[in-house]
Structure formats: C-alpha cells, structure tokens
C-alpha cells in the first residue's frame, strides 16, 4: 500500500513538472510582433513593355513627418539575397560604418537578356549554348528602365538624396560594370561581386 502511494505521488510530481515545463514553453513561444523586411511593389514598364516587381526596405529612422533624405542602394536580382543584404547593411549602420540607406531589391525576369551587354551564345566554358543565351544583349534597355522609370518612381515615393549605388553579383555584376562604363549613368557607386567578365570574350574588360 505504501509503495502504491509513493508511486502515485511520484506520478503526480512528474505530471506537475511536465505541466510547468509546457507552460513555460508556451509562454516563450507567444507571438510578440511580426518582423517585416520590405514592401513589394509592381511597376508597369513602358521601356521593357512588361510588369516588373521590386522590394523596398526603409531605414529604421524613416518616418513620414521627417525631412531627412537617404541614399539609395539598388540590388540587381534583389529577391535572391535581399534579406541577407538588408541584414548586413543594418549591422554596418548600427556600427556607424555606413549611413542609413533605402534598399531596393529588383526582382529578376530574364537574367541573360537584362544583364548582358552584347549578343553572344558562348558560355563560360567556351561552348555554344543557344537555348540558354539566345535572349542575351539587352542590358542597355534594362538600364534605361532602372534609370528612367524605377529610380524616378522611388524618388517620387520616398525621400531619396542624390547618392545612388548599384550592387550585383555574377551576371548582375556584369550589369553593374556596364552601368559604370555608361556616360549617362545615374549611379555614383558600384559593387560588382564576382562579375562575369568572361562574357563575350571579355567584352567589358576590353
């Protein structure tokens, strides 16, 4: 009888401890607030004759009542690493390494068409790739869209200042280099990460 009572007491303690553990877990898993990184917009481009999308991340200090203006960073193919980049910029801003910026992530449609400066079907390994590279050579048109439509819309919506940076990697880095070499570019700074300078027998390098 005593053993049965001890077992019963032990079981009650186990149940009681389990209840407190679950209660604590529930308390720590309650939703506090949603973390939203950016707002997605659509823009109807007359230059490209198609609809494009982009994401905007505003600085923490951005409020509607203020008159403060901010530089703009445009991430080419921004949907691919938008969260990573906003996190890096946020950390660098908090450490005083860079000023707060408005970050624009431009979504991709046809990276070969939009990011390459010349018509070429020669791939990185030197072989022809007619299927993948058949749309190449329209980056000038894409840059027109960025400079004459996208940046104009962003400037109308937000308090931007005159300093603008373009960031791209691989084919997107090739586009950044094309923009840098353009005499009419609106950008003041460029970050080209592992740019595809092999393109069309090193066309950009030459």
PDB file of C-alpha atoms in Angstrom:
ATOM      1  CA  UNK A   1       0.000   0.000   0.000  1.00  0.00           C
ATOM      2  CA  UNK A   2       2.854   2.390   0.917  1.00  0.00           C
ATOM      3  CA  UNK A   3       4.649   1.582  -2.350  1.00  0.00           C
ATOM      4  CA  UNK A   4       1.456   2.321  -4.307  1.00  0.00           C
ATOM      5  CA  UNK A   5       1.106   5.705  -2.570  1.00  0.00           C
ATOM      6  CA  UNK A   6       4.750   6.567  -3.289  1.00  0.00           C
ATOM      7  CA  UNK A   7       4.231   5.660  -6.946  1.00  0.00           C
ATOM      8  CA  UNK A   8       1.094   7.803  -7.069  1.00  0.00           C
ATOM      9  CA  UNK A   9       2.944  10.767  -5.513  1.00  0.00           C
ATOM     10  CA  UNK A  10       5.812  10.368  -7.985  1.00  0.00           C
ATOM     11  CA  UNK A  11       3.399  10.302 -10.903  1.00  0.00           C
ATOM     12  CA  UNK A  12       1.731  13.482  -9.656  1.00  0.00           C
ATOM     13  CA  UNK A  13       5.138  15.191  -9.374  1.00  0.00           C
ATOM     14  CA  UNK A  14       6.038  14.114 -12.916  1.00  0.00           C
ATOM     15  CA  UNK A  15       2.745  15.441 -14.232  1.00  0.00           C
ATOM     16  CA  UNK A  16       3.178  18.697 -12.282  1.00  0.00           C
ATOM     17  CA  UNK A  17       6.744  19.226 -13.549  1.00  0.00           C
ATOM     18  CA  UNK A  18       5.657  18.432 -17.121  1.00  0.00           C
ATOM     19  CA  UNK A  19       2.846  20.977 -16.811  1.00  0.00           C
ATOM     20  CA  UNK A  20       5.248  23.722 -15.703  1.00  0.00           C
ATOM     21  CA  UNK A  21       7.700  22.902 -18.492  1.00  0.00           C
ATOM     22  CA  UNK A  22       4.941  23.059 -21.107  1.00  0.00           C
ATOM     23  CA  UNK A  23       3.570  26.257 -19.581  1.00  0.00           C
ATOM     24  CA  UNK A  24       7.000  27.894 -19.774  1.00  0.00           C
ATOM     25  CA  UNK A  25       7.469  26.717 -23.357  1.00  0.00           C
ATOM     26  CA  UNK A  26       4.093  28.149 -24.302  1.00  0.00           C
ATOM     27  CA  UNK A  27       4.943  31.465 -22.640  1.00  0.00           C
ATOM     28  CA  UNK A  28       8.225  31.766 -24.534  1.00  0.00           C
ATOM     29  CA  UNK A  29       6.643  30.885 -27.886  1.00  0.00           C
ATOM     30  CA  UNK A  30       3.937  33.536 -27.807  1.00  0.00           C
ATOM     31  CA  UNK A  31       3.863  35.859 -30.804  1.00  0.00           C
ATOM     32  CA  UNK A  32       5.102  39.340 -29.899  1.00  0.00           C
ATOM     33  CA  UNK A  33       5.221  41.098 -33.260  1.00  0.00           C
ATOM     34  CA  UNK A  34       5.735  40.354 -36.937  1.00  0.00           C
ATOM     35  CA  UNK A  35       9.138  41.190 -38.398  1.00  0.00           C
ATOM     36  CA  UNK A  36       8.603  42.537 -41.913  1.00  0.00           C
ATOM     37  CA  UNK A  37      11.599  43.160 -44.123  1.00  0.00           C
ATOM     38  CA  UNK A  38      10.484  45.303 -47.034  1.00  0.00           C
ATOM     39  CA  UNK A  39       7.385  46.052 -49.074  1.00  0.00           C
ATOM     40  CA  UNK A  40       6.861  44.655 -52.563  1.00  0.00           C
ATOM     41  CA  UNK A  41       5.647  46.854 -55.413  1.00  0.00           C
ATOM     42  CA  UNK A  42       4.805  46.379 -59.069  1.00  0.00           C
ATOM     43  CA  UNK A  43       5.745  48.795 -61.822  1.00  0.00           C
ATOM     44  CA  UNK A  44       4.473  48.735 -65.380  1.00  0.00           C
ATOM     45  CA  UNK A  45       7.471  49.455 -67.591  1.00  0.00           C
ATOM     46  CA  UNK A  46       6.852  51.075 -70.954  1.00  0.00           C
ATOM     47  CA  UNK A  47      10.530  50.685 -71.818  1.00  0.00           C
ATOM     48  CA  UNK A  48      10.545  46.925 -71.214  1.00  0.00           C
ATOM     49  CA  UNK A  49       6.905  46.509 -72.187  1.00  0.00           C
ATOM     50  CA  UNK A  50       6.231  44.334 -69.134  1.00  0.00           C
ATOM     51  CA  UNK A  51       5.421  44.450 -65.442  1.00  0.00           C
ATOM     52  CA  UNK A  52       8.332  44.275 -63.002  1.00  0.00           C
ATOM     53  CA  UNK A  53       8.431  43.919 -59.223  1.00  0.00           C
ATOM     54  CA  UNK A  54      10.745  45.391 -56.614  1.00  0.00           C
ATOM     55  CA  UNK A  55      11.082  45.336 -52.823  1.00  0.00           C
ATOM     56  CA  UNK A  56      11.775  48.389 -50.661  1.00  0.00           C
ATOM     57  CA  UNK A  57      13.394  48.341 -47.229  1.00  0.00           C
ATOM     58  CA  UNK A  58      13.313  51.672 -45.392  1.00  0.00           C
ATOM     59  CA  UNK A  59      15.787  52.742 -42.668  1.00  0.00           C
ATOM     60  CA  UNK A  60      14.674  52.427 -39.049  1.00  0.00           C
ATOM     61  CA  UNK A  61      14.728  56.207 -38.684  1.00  0.00           C
ATOM     62  CA  UNK A  62      12.451  56.798 -41.693  1.00  0.00           C
ATOM     63  CA  UNK A  63       9.239  58.495 -40.570  1.00  0.00           C
ATOM     64  CA  UNK A  64       6.715  60.381 -42.664  1.00  0.00           C
ATOM     65  CA  UNK A  65       6.967  63.594 -40.622  1.00  0.00           C
ATOM     66  CA  UNK A  66      10.721  63.953 -41.127  1.00  0.00           C
ATOM     67  CA  UNK A  67      12.554  65.807 -43.912  1.00  0.00           C
ATOM     68  CA  UNK A  68      15.686  63.648 -43.743  1.00  0.00           C
ATOM     69  CA  UNK A  69      16.808  62.190 -47.073  1.00  0.00           C
ATOM     70  CA  UNK A  70      18.639  58.923 -47.693  1.00  0.00           C
ATOM     71  CA  UNK A  71      20.977  57.385 -50.276  1.00  0.00           C
ATOM     72  CA  UNK A  72      19.607  54.515 -52.360  1.00  0.00           C
ATOM     73  CA  UNK A  73      21.060  51.068 -52.992  1.00  0.00           C
ATOM     74  CA  UNK A  74      19.636  49.059 -55.905  1.00  0.00           C
ATOM     75  CA  UNK A  75      20.207  45.314 -55.619  1.00  0.00           C
ATOM     76  CA  UNK A  76      20.034  43.695 -59.042  1.00  0.00           C
ATOM     77  CA  UNK A  77      18.058  40.443 -58.764  1.00  0.00           C
ATOM     78  CA  UNK A  78      17.385  41.583 -55.219  1.00  0.00           C
ATOM     79  CA  UNK A  79      14.898  38.867 -54.357  1.00  0.00           C
ATOM     80  CA  UNK A  80      17.775  36.385 -54.315  1.00  0.00           C
ATOM     81  CA  UNK A  81      19.673  37.879 -51.374  1.00  0.00           C
ATOM     82  CA  UNK A  82      17.548  40.791 -50.179  1.00  0.00           C
ATOM     83  CA  UNK A  83      17.233  39.577 -46.559  1.00  0.00           C
ATOM     84  CA  UNK A  84      20.963  38.900 -46.289  1.00  0.00           C
ATOM     85  CA  UNK A  85      21.911  42.290 -47.684  1.00  0.00           C
ATOM     86  CA  UNK A  86      19.471  44.277 -45.544  1.00  0.00           C
ATOM     87  CA  UNK A  87      20.868  42.460 -42.512  1.00  0.00           C
ATOM     88  CA  UNK A  88      24.458  43.353 -43.431  1.00  0.00           C
ATOM     89  CA  UNK A  89      23.584  46.997 -44.109  1.00  0.00           C
ATOM     90  CA  UNK A  90      21.617  47.151 -40.850  1.00  0.00           C
ATOM     91  CA  UNK A  91      24.582  45.828 -38.852  1.00  0.00           C
ATOM     92  CA  UNK A  92      27.031  48.207 -40.567  1.00  0.00           C
ATOM     93  CA  UNK A  93      24.656  51.110 -39.958  1.00  0.00           C
ATOM     94  CA  UNK A  94      24.378  50.249 -36.260  1.00  0.00           C
ATOM     95  CA  UNK A  95      28.179  50.219 -36.026  1.00  0.00           C
ATOM     96  CA  UNK A  96      28.471  53.601 -37.757  1.00  0.00           C
ATOM     97  CA  UNK A  97      30.306  52.161 -40.784  1.00  0.00           C
ATOM     98  CA  UNK A  98      27.753  53.301 -43.375  1.00  0.00           C
ATOM     99  CA  UNK A  99      24.827  55.739 -43.314  1.00  0.00           C
ATOM    100  CA  UNK A 100      21.240  54.536 -43.280  1.00  0.00           C
ATOM    101  CA  UNK A 101      20.000  53.754 -46.776  1.00  0.00           C
ATOM    102  CA  UNK A 102      16.855  52.951 -48.712  1.00  0.00           C
ATOM    103  CA  UNK A 103      17.385  49.468 -50.140  1.00  0.00           C
ATOM    104  CA  UNK A 104      15.683  48.497 -53.398  1.00  0.00           C
ATOM    105  CA  UNK A 105      15.642  44.826 -54.431  1.00  0.00           C
ATOM    106  CA  UNK A 106      14.797  44.450 -58.115  1.00  0.00           C
ATOM    107  CA  UNK A 107      13.326  41.048 -58.979  1.00  0.00           C
ATOM    108  CA  UNK A 108      14.584  39.098 -61.988  1.00  0.00           C
ATOM    109  CA  UNK A 109      12.679  38.036 -65.103  1.00  0.00           C
ATOM    110  CA  UNK A 110      15.277  37.077 -67.718  1.00  0.00           C
ATOM    111  CA  UNK A 111      18.768  37.490 -66.276  1.00  0.00           C
ATOM    112  CA  UNK A 112      20.527  36.667 -69.551  1.00  0.00           C
ATOM    113  CA  UNK A 113      18.542  39.228 -71.508  1.00  0.00           C
ATOM    114  CA  UNK A 114      18.599  42.001 -68.906  1.00  0.00           C
ATOM    115  CA  UNK A 115      22.147  41.712 -67.553  1.00  0.00           C
ATOM    116  CA  UNK A 116      24.346  41.114 -70.620  1.00  0.00           C
ATOM    117  CA  UNK A 117      25.634  43.984 -72.828  1.00  0.00           C
ATOM    118  CA  UNK A 118      26.106  42.112 -76.123  1.00  0.00           C
ATOM    119  CA  UNK A 119      24.532  39.328 -78.134  1.00  0.00           C
ATOM    120  CA  UNK A 120      26.523  36.138 -77.552  1.00  0.00           C
ATOM    121  CA  UNK A 121      25.796  32.421 -77.268  1.00  0.00           C
ATOM    122  CA  UNK A 122      29.264  31.446 -75.978  1.00  0.00           C
ATOM    123  CA  UNK A 123      29.118  30.194 -72.394  1.00  0.00           C
ATOM    124  CA  UNK A 124      31.750  30.329 -69.652  1.00  0.00           C
ATOM    125  CA  UNK A 125      33.336  27.054 -70.780  1.00  0.00           C
ATOM    126  CA  UNK A 126      33.704  28.317 -74.364  1.00  0.00           C
ATOM    127  CA  UNK A 127      30.917  26.196 -75.817  1.00  0.00           C
ATOM    128  CA  UNK A 128      27.807  27.454 -77.619  1.00  0.00           C
ATOM    129  CA  UNK A 129      24.599  27.460 -75.599  1.00  0.00           C
ATOM    130  CA  UNK A 130      21.894  28.634 -77.978  1.00  0.00           C
ATOM    131  CA  UNK A 131      18.976  27.737 -75.720  1.00  0.00           C
ATOM    132  CA  UNK A 132      20.149  29.480 -72.542  1.00  0.00           C
ATOM    133  CA  UNK A 133      21.876  32.505 -74.091  1.00  0.00           C
ATOM    134  CA  UNK A 134      19.589  33.183 -77.048  1.00  0.00           C
ATOM    135  CA  UNK A 135      17.991  36.274 -75.410  1.00  0.00           C
ATOM    136  CA  UNK A 136      21.284  37.954 -74.477  1.00  0.00           C
ATOM    137  CA  UNK A 137      22.389  41.511 -75.185  1.00  0.00           C
ATOM    138  CA  UNK A 138      19.634  43.806 -73.844  1.00  0.00           C
ATOM    139  CA  UNK A 139      21.262  45.307 -70.727  1.00  0.00           C
ATOM    140  CA  UNK A 140      21.195  48.827 -72.169  1.00  0.00           C
ATOM    141  CA  UNK A 141      17.410  48.612 -72.352  1.00  0.00           C
ATOM    142  CA  UNK A 142      17.264  47.296 -68.789  1.00  0.00           C
ATOM    143  CA  UNK A 143      19.475  50.141 -67.544  1.00  0.00           C
ATOM    144  CA  UNK A 144      17.119  52.586 -69.254  1.00  0.00           C
ATOM    145  CA  UNK A 145      14.260  51.073 -67.267  1.00  0.00           C
ATOM    146  CA  UNK A 146      16.179  51.379 -63.981  1.00  0.00           C
ATOM    147  CA  UNK A 147      17.265  54.963 -64.549  1.00  0.00           C
ATOM    148  CA  UNK A 148      14.200  56.414 -66.285  1.00  0.00           C
ATOM    149  CA  UNK A 149      11.362  54.517 -64.604  1.00  0.00           C
ATOM    150  CA  UNK A 150      12.378  52.662 -61.426  1.00  0.00           C
ATOM    151  CA  UNK A 151      14.536  55.377 -59.840  1.00  0.00           C
ATOM    152  CA  UNK A 152      12.014  58.046 -60.815  1.00  0.00           C
ATOM    153  CA  UNK A 153       9.197  56.126 -59.099  1.00  0.00           C
ATOM    154  CA  UNK A 154      11.304  55.506 -55.990  1.00  0.00           C
ATOM    155  CA  UNK A 155      12.249  59.205 -55.800  1.00  0.00           C
ATOM    156  CA  UNK A 156       8.571  60.167 -56.048  1.00  0.00           C
ATOM    157  CA  UNK A 157       7.576  57.772 -53.255  1.00  0.00           C
ATOM    158  CA  UNK A 158      10.436  58.286 -50.804  1.00  0.00           C
ATOM    159  CA  UNK A 159      12.822  60.952 -49.573  1.00  0.00           C
ATOM    160  CA  UNK A 160      15.933  59.996 -51.508  1.00  0.00           C
ATOM    161  CA  UNK A 161      19.036  62.074 -51.965  1.00  0.00           C
ATOM    162  CA  UNK A 162      21.315  62.229 -54.990  1.00  0.00           C
ATOM    163  CA  UNK A 163      23.673  59.387 -53.989  1.00  0.00           C
ATOM    164  CA  UNK A 164      22.832  56.016 -55.561  1.00  0.00           C
ATOM    165  CA  UNK A 165      24.664  52.683 -55.512  1.00  0.00           C
ATOM    166  CA  UNK A 166      24.205  49.624 -57.722  1.00  0.00           C
ATOM    167  CA  UNK A 167      25.050  46.162 -56.400  1.00  0.00           C
ATOM    168  CA  UNK A 168      25.253  42.985 -58.468  1.00  0.00           C
ATOM    169  CA  UNK A 169      26.859  39.550 -58.465  1.00  0.00           C
ATOM    170  CA  UNK A 170      27.851  37.327 -61.428  1.00  0.00           C
ATOM    171  CA  UNK A 171      25.764  38.451 -64.452  1.00  0.00           C
ATOM    172  CA  UNK A 172      24.401  41.199 -62.198  1.00  0.00           C
ATOM    173  CA  UNK A 173      27.985  42.322 -61.569  1.00  0.00           C
ATOM    174  CA  UNK A 174      28.425  42.442 -65.343  1.00  0.00           C
ATOM    175  CA  UNK A 175      25.432  44.775 -65.481  1.00  0.00           C
ATOM    176  CA  UNK A 176      26.955  46.971 -62.755  1.00  0.00           C
ATOM    177  CA  UNK A 177      30.136  47.252 -64.834  1.00  0.00           C
ATOM    178  CA  UNK A 178      28.087  48.132 -67.933  1.00  0.00           C
ATOM    179  CA  UNK A 179      26.346  50.874 -65.968  1.00  0.00           C
ATOM    180  CA  UNK A 180      29.682  52.155 -64.635  1.00  0.00           C
ATOM    181  CA  UNK A 181      31.045  52.478 -68.183  1.00  0.00           C
ATOM    182  CA  UNK A 182      27.926  54.248 -69.431  1.00  0.00           C
ATOM    183  CA  UNK A 183      28.322  58.001 -69.881  1.00  0.00           C
ATOM    184  CA  UNK A 184      24.717  58.663 -68.848  1.00  0.00           C
ATOM    185  CA  UNK A 185      24.500  56.550 -65.680  1.00  0.00           C
ATOM    186  CA  UNK A 186      22.715  57.957 -62.640  1.00  0.00           C
ATOM    187  CA  UNK A 187      24.696  55.873 -60.131  1.00  0.00           C
ATOM    188  CA  UNK A 188      27.515  57.221 -58.004  1.00  0.00           C
ATOM    189  CA  UNK A 189      28.861  53.938 -56.636  1.00  0.00           C
ATOM    190  CA  UNK A 190      29.097  50.307 -57.730  1.00  0.00           C
ATOM    191  CA  UNK A 191      29.665  46.971 -56.040  1.00  0.00           C
ATOM    192  CA  UNK A 192      30.377  44.197 -58.558  1.00  0.00           C
ATOM    193  CA  UNK A 193      30.697  40.834 -56.791  1.00  0.00           C
ATOM    194  CA  UNK A 194      32.413  38.119 -58.848  1.00  0.00           C
ATOM    195  CA  UNK A 195      31.282  39.797 -62.107  1.00  0.00           C
ATOM    196  CA  UNK A 196      31.040  37.662 -65.247  1.00  0.00           C
ATOM    197  CA  UNK A 197      33.855  39.475 -67.057  1.00  0.00           C
ATOM    198  CA  UNK A 198      34.413  36.383 -69.198  1.00  0.00           C
ATOM    199  CA  UNK A 199      31.310  37.392 -71.142  1.00  0.00           C
ATOM    200  CA  UNK A 200      31.700  37.638 -74.939  1.00  0.00           C
ATOM    201  CA  UNK A 201      35.485  37.230 -74.961  1.00  0.00           C
ATOM    202  CA  UNK A 202      35.922  39.710 -72.064  1.00  0.00           C
ATOM    203  CA  UNK A 203      33.959  42.457 -73.808  1.00  0.00           C
ATOM    204  CA  UNK A 204      33.682  44.632 -70.675  1.00  0.00           C
ATOM    205  CA  UNK A 205      37.389  44.307 -69.809  1.00  0.00           C
ATOM    206  CA  UNK A 206      38.385  45.340 -73.337  1.00  0.00           C
TER     207      UNK A 206
END
